Short mmCIF file of C-alpha atoms in Angstrom, two decimals:
data_model
loop_
_atom_site.label_atom_id
_atom_site.label_comp_id
_atom_site.label_asym_id
_atom_site.label_seq_id
_atom_site.Cartn_x
_atom_site.Cartn_y
_atom_site.Cartn_z
CA MET A 1 0.00 0.00 0.00
CA VAL A 2 1.52 3.27 -1.12
CA GLN A 3 1.50 5.96 1.54
CA ARG A 4 0.02 9.18 0.11
CA ILE A 5 2.73 11.28 1.72
CA ASP A 6 5.36 10.63 4.33
CA PRO A 7 4.28 12.51 7.49
CA ALA A 8 7.77 13.97 7.86
CA LEU A 9 7.61 15.40 4.32
CA GLU A 10 4.15 16.82 4.96
CA ARG A 11 5.40 18.57 8.11
CA LYS A 12 8.32 19.98 6.18
CA LEU A 13 6.04 21.28 3.44
CA ARG A 14 3.69 22.94 5.92
CA GLU A 15 6.53 24.50 7.89
CA HIS A 16 8.08 26.07 4.77
CA PRO A 17 5.17 26.87 2.43
CA ASN A 18 7.22 29.12 0.14
CA ALA A 19 10.13 26.74 -0.33
CA VAL A 20 10.51 25.20 -3.78
CA VAL A 21 10.68 21.42 -3.66
CA ARG A 22 11.44 18.63 -6.17
CA LEU A 23 8.82 15.93 -6.01
CA ILE A 24 7.72 12.72 -7.67
CA VAL A 25 3.96 12.83 -8.04
CA ARG A 26 2.24 9.55 -8.86
CA VAL A 27 -1.12 9.86 -10.55
CA THR A 28 -4.04 7.86 -11.87
CA GLY A 29 -5.90 8.42 -15.09
CA GLU A 30 -4.84 9.96 -18.35
CA ALA A 31 -1.27 11.29 -18.33
CA THR A 32 -1.83 14.29 -20.61
CA GLU A 33 -4.69 15.50 -18.48
CA ALA A 34 -2.67 15.04 -15.29
CA ARG A 35 0.22 17.00 -16.77
CA SER A 36 -2.13 19.81 -17.69
CA ARG A 37 -3.61 19.88 -14.20
CA LEU A 38 -0.17 19.94 -12.59
CA ARG A 39 0.81 22.91 -14.72
CA GLY A 40 -2.49 24.58 -13.94
CA LEU A 41 -1.68 24.32 -10.24
CA GLY A 42 1.70 25.97 -10.78
CA ALA A 43 4.01 22.96 -10.86
CA VAL A 44 6.89 22.77 -13.35
CA VAL A 45 6.87 19.30 -14.92
CA HIS A 46 10.38 17.99 -15.62
CA ARG A 47 9.66 14.43 -16.67
CA SER A 48 6.87 11.94 -17.04
CA PHE A 49 7.27 8.23 -16.37
CA VAL A 50 6.02 5.03 -17.96
CA LEU A 51 6.89 2.31 -15.47
CA VAL A 52 5.38 4.27 -12.61
CA PRO A 53 2.59 6.56 -13.84
CA GLY A 54 3.65 9.93 -12.60
CA PHE A 55 5.81 13.01 -12.98
CA ALA A 56 8.93 14.68 -11.68
CA VAL A 57 7.95 18.23 -10.77
CA SER A 58 9.19 21.34 -9.00
CA CYS A 59 6.70 23.46 -7.11
CA SER A 60 6.23 25.44 -3.95
CA SER A 61 5.47 23.57 -0.77
CA SER A 62 2.02 25.16 -0.67
CA THR A 63 1.28 23.82 -4.16
CA ALA A 64 2.43 20.38 -3.00
CA ILE A 65 -0.04 20.54 -0.11
CA ARG A 66 -2.73 21.60 -2.56
CA LEU A 67 -1.94 18.53 -4.71
CA LEU A 68 -2.80 16.29 -1.78
CA ARG A 69 -6.41 17.37 -2.12
CA GLU A 70 -6.59 16.18 -5.73
CA PRO A 71 -8.24 12.77 -6.15
CA TRP A 72 -6.10 11.89 -9.18
CA VAL A 73 -2.91 12.26 -7.13
CA VAL A 74 -1.91 8.86 -5.76
CA SER A 75 1.14 9.94 -3.78
CA ILE A 76 3.72 12.65 -3.34
CA GLU A 77 7.28 11.96 -2.37
CA GLU A 78 10.55 13.82 -2.36
CA ASP A 79 12.66 13.35 -5.48
CA ARG A 80 15.57 12.02 -3.46
CA VAL A 81 19.21 11.95 -4.38
CA VAL A 82 20.76 8.56 -5.09
CA SER A 83 24.45 7.90 -5.49
CA ALA A 84 26.85 5.49 -7.07
CA GLN A 85 27.59 2.78 -4.52
CA SER A 86 31.34 2.64 -4.88
CA ARG A 87 33.07 3.50 -1.67
CA ALA A 88 34.77 6.59 -2.97
CA ALA A 89 31.51 7.98 -4.30
CA ARG A 90 29.76 10.85 -2.61
CA ARG A 91 27.12 9.94 -0.10
CA PRO A 92 23.49 10.89 -0.75
CA GLY A 93 22.39 14.16 0.72
CA LYS A 94 25.66 15.89 -0.07
CA GLY A 95 25.01 16.37 -3.74
CA LYS A 96 22.09 18.08 -5.32
CA SER A 97 19.20 19.56 -3.42
CA MET B 1 50.37 -47.60 -19.64
CA SER B 2 52.52 -44.64 -20.63
CA SER B 3 49.81 -43.25 -22.94
CA ILE B 4 47.29 -42.78 -20.13
CA LYS B 5 49.76 -40.47 -18.43
CA ILE B 6 49.50 -38.11 -21.38
CA ALA B 7 46.60 -35.69 -20.96
CA ALA B 8 43.99 -35.66 -23.72
CA GLY B 9 44.78 -32.15 -24.88
CA LEU B 10 48.44 -33.01 -25.28
CA ALA B 11 47.66 -36.30 -27.04
CA ASN B 12 45.52 -34.40 -29.54
CA ALA B 13 48.30 -31.91 -30.15
CA MET B 14 50.79 -34.74 -30.66
CA SER B 15 48.55 -36.54 -33.12
CA SER B 16 48.24 -33.47 -35.31
CA SER B 17 51.95 -32.69 -35.43
CA THR B 18 55.14 -34.34 -36.67
CA ALA B 19 57.52 -36.20 -34.39
CA HIS B 20 59.94 -33.29 -34.53
CA ASN B 21 57.48 -30.57 -33.51
CA GLU B 22 58.06 -29.16 -30.07
CA HIS B 23 55.38 -28.98 -27.42
CA ARG B 24 55.37 -27.00 -24.21
CA VAL B 25 54.49 -29.43 -21.44
CA ILE B 26 54.22 -29.68 -17.68
CA VAL B 27 55.40 -32.94 -16.17
CA ARG B 28 54.28 -34.09 -12.75
CA TYR B 29 56.56 -36.51 -10.90
CA ARG B 30 56.14 -38.89 -8.01
CA ALA B 31 55.85 -36.82 -4.83
CA ASP B 32 58.69 -38.71 -3.11
CA LEU B 33 61.16 -37.99 -5.89
CA THR B 34 63.95 -35.50 -5.21
CA ILE B 35 64.37 -32.62 -7.64
CA ALA B 36 67.74 -33.92 -8.70
CA ALA B 37 66.28 -37.30 -9.56
CA ARG B 38 63.51 -35.95 -11.82
CA PRO B 39 63.89 -37.10 -15.42
CA LEU B 40 64.04 -34.11 -17.78
CA ALA B 41 64.03 -33.82 -21.54
CA GLY B 42 64.03 -31.33 -24.35
CA LYS B 43 64.79 -27.65 -24.00
CA SER B 44 64.46 -25.01 -21.29
CA PRO B 45 63.40 -27.20 -18.40
CA GLN B 46 62.03 -25.20 -15.49
CA GLN B 47 61.87 -27.01 -12.17
CA PHE B 48 59.22 -26.22 -9.57
CA SER B 49 59.96 -26.67 -5.90
CA LEU B 50 56.55 -26.13 -4.34
CA ILE B 51 55.08 -29.00 -6.31
CA PRO B 52 56.67 -32.10 -7.87
CA ALA B 53 56.62 -30.80 -11.42
CA ALA B 54 58.66 -29.17 -14.18
CA ALA B 55 57.90 -27.36 -17.41
CA MET B 56 59.86 -27.98 -20.61
CA ARG B 57 59.75 -27.93 -24.42
CA VAL B 58 59.85 -31.45 -25.85
CA THR B 59 59.14 -33.43 -29.01
CA SER B 60 56.53 -36.16 -29.22
CA ASP B 61 59.20 -38.83 -28.94
CA GLU B 62 60.54 -37.20 -25.80
CA ILE B 63 57.02 -37.03 -24.35
CA GLN B 64 56.58 -40.75 -24.92
CA HIS B 65 59.92 -41.41 -23.30
CA LEU B 66 59.02 -39.29 -20.27
CA ALA B 67 55.62 -40.93 -19.94
CA ALA B 68 57.26 -44.35 -19.92
CA SER B 69 59.23 -43.45 -16.80
CA THR B 70 57.90 -44.76 -13.49
CA ASP B 71 58.97 -41.44 -11.97
CA VAL B 72 56.44 -39.54 -14.10
CA GLU B 73 52.75 -39.46 -13.13
CA ARG B 74 51.28 -37.08 -15.71
CA VAL B 75 52.19 -34.91 -18.70
CA TRP B 76 50.03 -31.96 -19.73
CA LEU B 77 50.14 -29.44 -22.52
CA ASP B 78 51.36 -26.14 -21.03
CA LEU B 79 48.50 -24.08 -22.38
CA PRO B 80 48.76 -20.39 -23.05
CA VAL B 81 46.60 -18.60 -20.53
CA HIS B 82 44.69 -15.41 -20.66
CA THR B 83 44.31 -13.75 -17.35
CA CYS B 84 40.81 -13.45 -16.00
CA LEU B 85 42.02 -10.87 -13.59
CA ASP B 86 40.66 -9.63 -11.34
CA VAL B 87 40.13 -12.84 -9.39
CA SER B 88 36.46 -12.17 -8.96
CA ALA B 89 35.11 -13.70 -12.18
CA PRO B 90 36.97 -16.96 -11.56
CA SER B 91 35.90 -16.90 -7.90
CA ILE B 92 32.26 -17.16 -8.95
CA HIS B 93 33.23 -19.73 -11.61
CA ALA B 94 32.14 -17.70 -14.61
CA PRO B 95 34.96 -19.14 -16.78
CA GLN B 96 33.44 -22.60 -16.41
CA VAL B 97 30.27 -21.29 -17.99
CA TRP B 98 32.30 -19.65 -20.78
CA GLN B 99 33.79 -23.08 -21.41
CA SER B 100 30.29 -24.20 -22.40
CA SER B 101 30.29 -21.39 -24.98
CA TYR B 102 28.05 -19.07 -22.96
CA THR B 103 29.49 -15.58 -22.67
CA GLY B 104 26.28 -13.58 -22.67
CA HIS B 105 26.34 -13.23 -26.46
CA GLY B 106 23.00 -11.98 -27.73
CA VAL B 107 21.87 -10.78 -24.31
CA GLY B 108 21.52 -7.05 -23.68
CA ILE B 109 22.50 -5.55 -20.33
CA ALA B 110 21.38 -2.02 -19.50
CA VAL B 111 23.82 -0.15 -17.31
CA VAL B 112 21.93 2.73 -15.72
CA ASP B 113 24.73 4.73 -14.18
CA THR B 114 27.25 7.53 -14.90
CA GLY B 115 27.51 6.66 -18.59
CA ILE B 116 30.33 4.81 -20.28
CA ASP B 117 33.59 5.42 -22.09
CA PRO B 118 32.53 3.93 -25.44
CA GLY B 119 36.09 4.14 -26.71
CA HIS B 120 37.43 1.72 -24.13
CA PRO B 121 38.81 -1.27 -26.04
CA ASP B 122 37.11 -3.78 -23.75
CA PHE B 123 33.70 -2.69 -25.08
CA ALA B 124 34.64 -2.48 -28.76
CA GLY B 125 31.62 -3.10 -30.96
CA ARG B 126 29.33 -3.98 -28.07
CA VAL B 127 27.89 -0.65 -26.93
CA ALA B 128 24.53 -0.97 -28.65
CA ALA B 129 22.95 2.28 -27.45
CA MET B 130 23.62 5.25 -25.18
CA GLU B 131 21.19 7.79 -23.78
CA ASP B 132 21.74 10.75 -21.50
CA PHE B 133 19.29 11.88 -18.82
CA THR B 134 21.61 14.31 -17.05
CA GLY B 135 22.22 16.96 -19.65
CA GLU B 136 25.96 16.21 -19.51
CA GLY B 137 26.07 13.85 -22.50
CA PRO B 138 26.27 10.06 -22.31
CA HIS B 139 30.05 9.81 -21.92
CA ASP B 140 31.28 8.84 -18.51
CA ASN B 141 32.86 11.84 -16.80
CA HIS B 142 32.95 10.14 -13.40
CA GLY B 143 34.25 6.61 -14.07
CA HIS B 144 31.74 4.59 -12.11
CA GLY B 145 29.57 3.44 -15.01
CA THR B 146 32.53 2.34 -17.09
CA HIS B 147 33.91 0.33 -14.17
CA VAL B 148 30.52 -1.28 -13.60
CA ALA B 149 30.08 -2.07 -17.31
CA GLY B 150 33.52 -3.66 -17.38
CA ILE B 151 32.64 -6.01 -14.53
CA ALA B 152 29.41 -7.04 -16.23
CA ALA B 153 30.67 -7.36 -19.78
CA GLY B 154 34.25 -6.20 -20.38
CA ASP B 155 36.12 -8.50 -22.73
CA GLY B 156 39.71 -7.50 -22.04
CA THR B 157 42.49 -10.01 -22.14
CA ARG B 158 43.84 -8.71 -18.85
CA TYR B 159 40.62 -8.02 -16.98
CA ARG B 160 37.58 -9.87 -18.22
CA GLY B 161 34.03 -9.30 -17.06
CA VAL B 162 31.48 -11.97 -16.19
CA ALA B 163 29.61 -11.86 -19.53
CA PRO B 164 32.23 -10.72 -22.07
CA GLY B 165 29.94 -11.39 -25.02
CA ALA B 166 26.93 -9.38 -23.84
CA SER B 167 25.74 -6.17 -25.48
CA LEU B 168 25.62 -2.96 -23.48
CA TYR B 169 22.84 -0.39 -23.39
CA VAL B 170 23.90 2.62 -21.38
CA ALA B 171 21.66 5.18 -19.70
CA LYS B 172 23.47 8.04 -18.02
CA VAL B 173 21.43 9.06 -14.98
CA LEU B 174 24.15 9.98 -12.49
CA HIS B 175 26.08 13.22 -12.87
CA SER B 176 29.81 13.85 -12.82
CA ASP B 177 29.81 13.74 -9.00
CA GLY B 178 28.28 10.25 -9.02
CA SER B 179 24.85 11.29 -7.82
CA GLY B 180 21.49 12.02 -9.37
CA TYR B 181 17.81 12.22 -8.63
CA MET B 182 15.49 9.25 -8.36
CA SER B 183 13.46 10.78 -11.18
CA GLU B 184 16.48 10.60 -13.50
CA VAL B 185 16.98 6.94 -12.64
CA ILE B 186 13.31 6.17 -13.29
CA ALA B 187 13.63 7.91 -16.67
CA GLY B 188 16.62 5.68 -17.39
CA LEU B 189 14.60 2.62 -16.46
CA ASP B 190 11.77 3.73 -18.75
CA TRP B 191 14.30 3.99 -21.58
CA ALA B 192 15.97 0.68 -20.76
CA ILE B 193 12.82 -1.42 -20.95
CA GLN B 194 12.28 -0.12 -24.48
CA GLN B 195 15.69 -1.48 -25.54
CA ASP B 196 16.60 -5.06 -26.36
CA VAL B 197 17.71 -5.87 -22.83
CA ARG B 198 16.90 -8.61 -20.38
CA VAL B 199 18.96 -7.30 -17.48
CA ILE B 200 19.20 -3.85 -15.94
CA ASN B 201 22.06 -2.98 -13.60
CA LEU B 202 21.53 -0.36 -10.90
CA SER B 203 24.72 0.11 -8.93
CA LEU B 204 23.25 3.05 -7.05
CA GLY B 205 21.04 3.82 -4.13
CA GLY B 206 19.89 6.06 -1.36
CA VAL B 207 19.91 5.89 2.41
CA GLY B 208 17.77 3.27 4.14
CA PRO B 209 15.72 1.95 5.67
CA CYS B 210 12.91 1.65 3.16
CA ASP B 211 9.88 -0.52 2.56
CA GLY B 212 9.94 -0.83 -1.23
CA THR B 213 6.99 1.51 -1.88
CA ASP B 214 9.02 4.53 -3.04
CA ALA B 215 8.76 5.47 -6.71
CA LEU B 216 12.18 4.14 -7.70
CA SER B 217 11.67 0.77 -6.04
CA THR B 218 8.19 0.57 -7.56
CA ALA B 219 9.65 1.31 -11.00
CA CYS B 220 12.16 -1.51 -10.51
CA ASP B 221 9.33 -3.90 -9.66
CA ALA B 222 7.47 -2.74 -12.76
CA ALA B 223 10.53 -3.35 -14.95
CA VAL B 224 10.59 -6.94 -13.75
CA ASP B 225 6.89 -7.15 -14.65
CA HIS B 226 8.00 -6.16 -18.16
CA GLY B 227 10.26 -9.20 -18.33
CA VAL B 228 13.55 -7.52 -17.44
CA LEU B 229 15.40 -8.65 -14.34
CA VAL B 230 16.83 -5.73 -12.40
CA CYS B 231 19.95 -6.08 -10.26
CA VAL B 232 20.22 -3.46 -7.55
CA ALA B 233 22.96 -2.64 -5.09
CA ALA B 234 22.15 -3.20 -1.43
CA GLY B 235 24.16 -0.08 -0.61
CA ASN B 236 27.32 0.66 1.34
CA PHE B 237 25.74 1.74 4.61
CA GLY B 238 26.45 -1.44 6.59
CA PRO B 239 27.16 -3.14 8.84
CA GLY B 240 24.21 -1.89 10.89
CA ALA B 241 20.79 -3.53 10.63
CA SER B 242 18.15 -2.15 8.24
CA THR B 243 20.65 -0.16 6.21
CA VAL B 244 19.51 -1.31 2.77
CA GLY B 245 18.28 1.78 0.94
CA PRO B 246 16.13 2.34 -2.13
CA PRO B 247 15.96 0.70 -4.60
CA GLY B 248 17.63 -2.18 -2.75
CA CYS B 249 14.44 -2.76 -0.80
CA ALA B 250 12.35 -3.32 -3.93
CA ARG B 251 10.56 -6.65 -3.90
CA ARG B 252 11.19 -8.18 -7.31
CA PRO B 253 14.74 -7.22 -8.30
CA LEU B 254 17.78 -9.17 -7.18
CA THR B 255 19.40 -7.15 -4.39
CA VAL B 256 23.13 -7.67 -4.18
CA GLY B 257 25.45 -7.23 -1.22
CA ALA B 258 29.23 -7.37 -1.35
CA CYS B 259 31.76 -9.94 -0.22
CA THR B 260 35.43 -10.48 -0.83
CA SER B 261 36.69 -13.01 -3.34
CA GLN B 262 37.58 -15.09 -0.28
CA GLU B 263 33.88 -15.20 0.61
CA GLU B 264 33.94 -12.90 3.62
CA ILE B 265 31.16 -10.33 3.76
CA ALA B 266 32.31 -6.75 3.22
CA HIS B 267 31.79 -4.76 6.41
CA PHE B 268 30.22 -1.91 4.44
CA SER B 269 27.65 -4.11 2.72
CA ALA B 270 24.19 -2.96 3.82
CA ARG B 271 22.08 -5.33 5.89
CA GLY B 272 18.39 -6.04 6.09
CA PRO B 273 15.67 -6.35 7.05
CA THR B 274 13.67 -3.82 5.08
CA ALA B 275 11.41 -1.42 6.97
CA ASP B 276 8.52 -3.84 6.39
CA GLY B 277 10.48 -6.82 7.68
CA ARG B 278 11.65 -8.58 4.52
CA VAL B 279 15.04 -10.23 4.19
CA LYS B 280 17.56 -8.32 2.10
CA PRO B 281 20.00 -8.57 0.38
CA ASP B 282 19.14 -11.59 -1.75
CA VAL B 283 22.73 -12.70 -2.46
CA LEU B 284 26.33 -11.59 -2.10
CA LEU B 285 28.91 -11.24 -4.86
CA PRO B 286 32.49 -9.97 -4.94
CA GLY B 287 32.70 -6.23 -4.36
CA VAL B 288 36.07 -5.60 -2.74
CA ASP B 289 39.14 -4.44 -4.66
CA ILE B 290 37.69 -5.18 -8.06
CA VAL B 291 39.84 -4.18 -11.03
CA SER B 292 37.81 -3.14 -14.05
CA CYS B 293 37.68 -0.60 -16.84
CA ARG B 294 38.72 3.00 -16.29
CA ALA B 295 37.02 5.74 -18.27
CA GLN B 296 39.43 8.00 -20.07
CA GLY B 297 40.22 11.13 -18.11
CA THR B 298 38.67 9.94 -14.84
CA SER B 299 40.26 8.93 -11.57
CA MET B 300 37.58 6.97 -9.75
CA GLY B 301 38.97 4.31 -7.43
CA SER B 302 42.68 3.50 -7.44
CA PRO B 303 43.89 3.63 -11.04
CA ILE B 304 46.07 0.72 -12.13
CA ASP B 305 47.02 2.23 -15.47
CA ALA B 306 45.37 4.24 -18.23
CA LEU B 307 42.74 1.57 -18.89
CA TYR B 308 41.96 0.03 -15.51
CA THR B 309 41.15 1.04 -11.96
CA ARG B 310 40.39 -0.74 -8.70
CA ALA B 311 37.27 -0.01 -6.66
CA SER B 312 35.09 -1.48 -3.94
CA GLY B 313 31.41 -1.30 -3.12
CA THR B 314 28.09 -3.02 -3.61
CA SER B 315 28.25 -1.13 -6.92
CA MET B 316 30.97 -3.58 -7.93
CA ALA B 317 29.11 -6.64 -6.63
CA THR B 318 25.93 -5.82 -8.55
CA PRO B 319 27.33 -6.11 -12.11
CA HIS B 320 28.73 -9.52 -11.24
CA ALA B 321 25.07 -10.50 -10.85
CA SER B 322 24.06 -8.78 -14.09
CA GLY B 323 26.78 -10.59 -16.00
CA LEU B 324 25.84 -13.87 -14.37
CA ILE B 325 22.24 -13.35 -15.44
CA ALA B 326 23.34 -12.66 -19.02
CA LEU B 327 25.19 -15.98 -19.04
CA LEU B 328 22.12 -17.79 -17.75
CA LEU B 329 19.79 -16.13 -20.22
CA GLN B 330 21.99 -17.03 -23.17
CA ALA B 331 21.97 -20.63 -21.97
CA PHE B 332 18.29 -20.67 -20.97
CA PRO B 333 16.51 -17.88 -22.83
CA GLU B 334 13.12 -19.21 -21.84
CA LEU B 335 13.61 -18.45 -18.14
CA SER B 336 11.48 -15.66 -16.67
CA PRO B 337 13.03 -12.99 -14.44
CA ASP B 338 11.53 -14.65 -11.38
CA GLN B 339 12.93 -18.03 -12.42
CA VAL B 340 16.38 -16.58 -12.98
CA LYS B 341 16.33 -14.83 -9.63
CA GLN B 342 15.16 -17.97 -7.85
CA ARG B 343 17.77 -20.11 -9.59
CA ILE B 344 20.57 -17.77 -8.54
CA MET B 345 19.33 -17.72 -4.96
CA ASP B 346 18.73 -21.47 -4.80
CA THR B 347 22.25 -22.27 -5.97
CA ALA B 348 24.08 -19.66 -3.89
CA LYS B 349 26.71 -20.88 -1.49
CA ASP B 350 25.67 -20.53 2.13
CA LEU B 351 28.42 -18.65 3.94
CA GLY B 352 26.85 -19.36 7.30
CA LEU B 353 25.93 -15.75 7.98
CA GLU B 354 22.62 -14.25 9.04
CA ALA B 355 20.04 -14.07 6.27
CA ASN B 356 19.92 -10.30 6.54
CA ALA B 357 23.64 -10.14 5.89
CA GLN B 358 24.15 -12.72 3.15
CA GLY B 359 20.68 -13.40 1.78
CA GLU B 360 20.97 -16.93 0.40
CA GLY B 361 24.75 -16.67 0.26
CA ARG B 362 27.41 -16.03 -2.37
CA ALA B 363 25.97 -16.48 -5.85
CA ASP B 364 27.88 -18.77 -8.20
CA ALA B 365 27.72 -18.61 -11.99
CA TYR B 366 28.56 -22.24 -12.60
CA GLN B 367 26.15 -23.61 -10.00
CA ALA B 368 23.39 -21.37 -11.31
CA TYR B 369 24.17 -22.66 -14.80
CA VAL B 370 24.04 -26.33 -13.87
CA GLY B 371 21.11 -25.63 -11.56
CA THR B 372 22.38 -27.49 -8.56
CA MET B 373 23.44 -26.70 -5.06
CA PRO B 374 27.11 -26.02 -4.55
CA PRO B 375 29.13 -29.20 -3.99
CA SER B 376 31.02 -29.70 -0.80
CA GLU B 377 34.03 -30.85 -2.82
CA PRO B 378 36.16 -28.39 -4.78
CA SER B 379 34.63 -27.29 -8.07
CA PRO B 380 36.19 -28.10 -11.44
CA PRO B 381 38.88 -25.66 -12.50
CA PRO B 382 37.95 -22.39 -14.16
CA SER B 383 39.47 -23.39 -17.45
CA GLY B 384 41.14 -20.80 -19.60
CA CYS B 385 42.08 -18.55 -16.74
CA LEU B 386 45.31 -17.95 -15.03
CA LEU B 387 45.46 -20.35 -12.16
CA SER B 388 48.40 -21.08 -10.04
CA LEU B 389 50.23 -24.18 -11.14
CA VAL B 390 49.50 -25.61 -7.72
CA GLN B 391 45.77 -25.32 -8.36
CA LEU B 392 46.13 -26.74 -11.84
CA LEU B 393 47.99 -29.80 -10.70
CA ARG B 394 45.68 -30.36 -7.77
CA LEU B 395 42.57 -30.21 -9.89
CA GLN B 396 43.51 -31.80 -13.19
CA HIS B 397 43.85 -35.41 -12.18
#
């Protein structure tokens, strides 16, 4: 069962409503329509996905909270940094943000 | 009696040559014979002291004469060897699968990573496609992806990967600093499943714990649903419990931890369980001090020379699995991803560690190929690779 949003992320969004965040938004329904709705709510859509129906977006925290009220939004999660797993590689969290 | 002392390979060579042709041979003597008493023949004899043997160049007549001696137990052809260095491919017995003519030929492996150096000679003619999702271009400006691709499918004479005949499909999703966003990796996965691949290698990850419901782990599960087995790194955040990070906690991929070539778990290899209580990793494979391809102009790891570098991590263990899978799928193309995964896990060698450290144990290419549990006796020799003469003589009775 996919959690709609991690409570810690939701707290972070509510505490900093003007901060711009990178998110992965999973959706149901027709992708073109979902993209249009995301844009209409002020999100910048970077990518859309096939394997997992959804989008990589940037938006304000307040927009992210607004997305939670949309029935076609399945889940919202932070677009986290991943790293090469060689020992000399940089650890996650120290790269992009 | 003397003819049975002559190994089959040497007998064949003798039968197809004249009596005056020279052969390079290795002669094993009775163990109780002193070095001085060993019968020698031909040219350039080289005595060995650690084992009762000597190498020399001899004619067929001289071979027959040696074999007739009661002091001689066996005569082999001294075969030219190509080094399968690093030791990791031989340690999982990949060369024994190559001996059955399976090198991964015809199987596509997607390396979703920092890109690749397509000009590296160990990939010549086998980089089928490259795609960039970082905006930096598909060439490897970090070194990680090239190293990973070399372990999976490099075909060098010095350092040979597990599936040296496989084709490579390369998605660059990690930037020059070795990191990237989950969304870039998912985009790479989307691209990979549209290519002619049956294996996807993800030598990357984030911090755990995780329960496998994040978008990247879900995408990995979905790729397996599409018929492509995904190999994911457990991560380097061990040895604490529940340190496997996404996408290592995904349900359907094969999650790979790292061990040494001597079958000791790497201390850094992330441990399970997942946040929802599942055992991870699934198997271990060599991931310590692995020498593989170096991308031009990069300095990842500890460079050996212009073409090779040494590195450690579950990143290095994971492409051993991807190469192993390519070997299996060339041999058994009808196997589903789930069947391949299960076969690898069922035939892994139990190292006697906790399940959340080793999974089912150290995966083995040859045992997965023959589909049986590892024997308690020593395995047959990894033919065609550089073995010590001691190993050769011990194994080739």
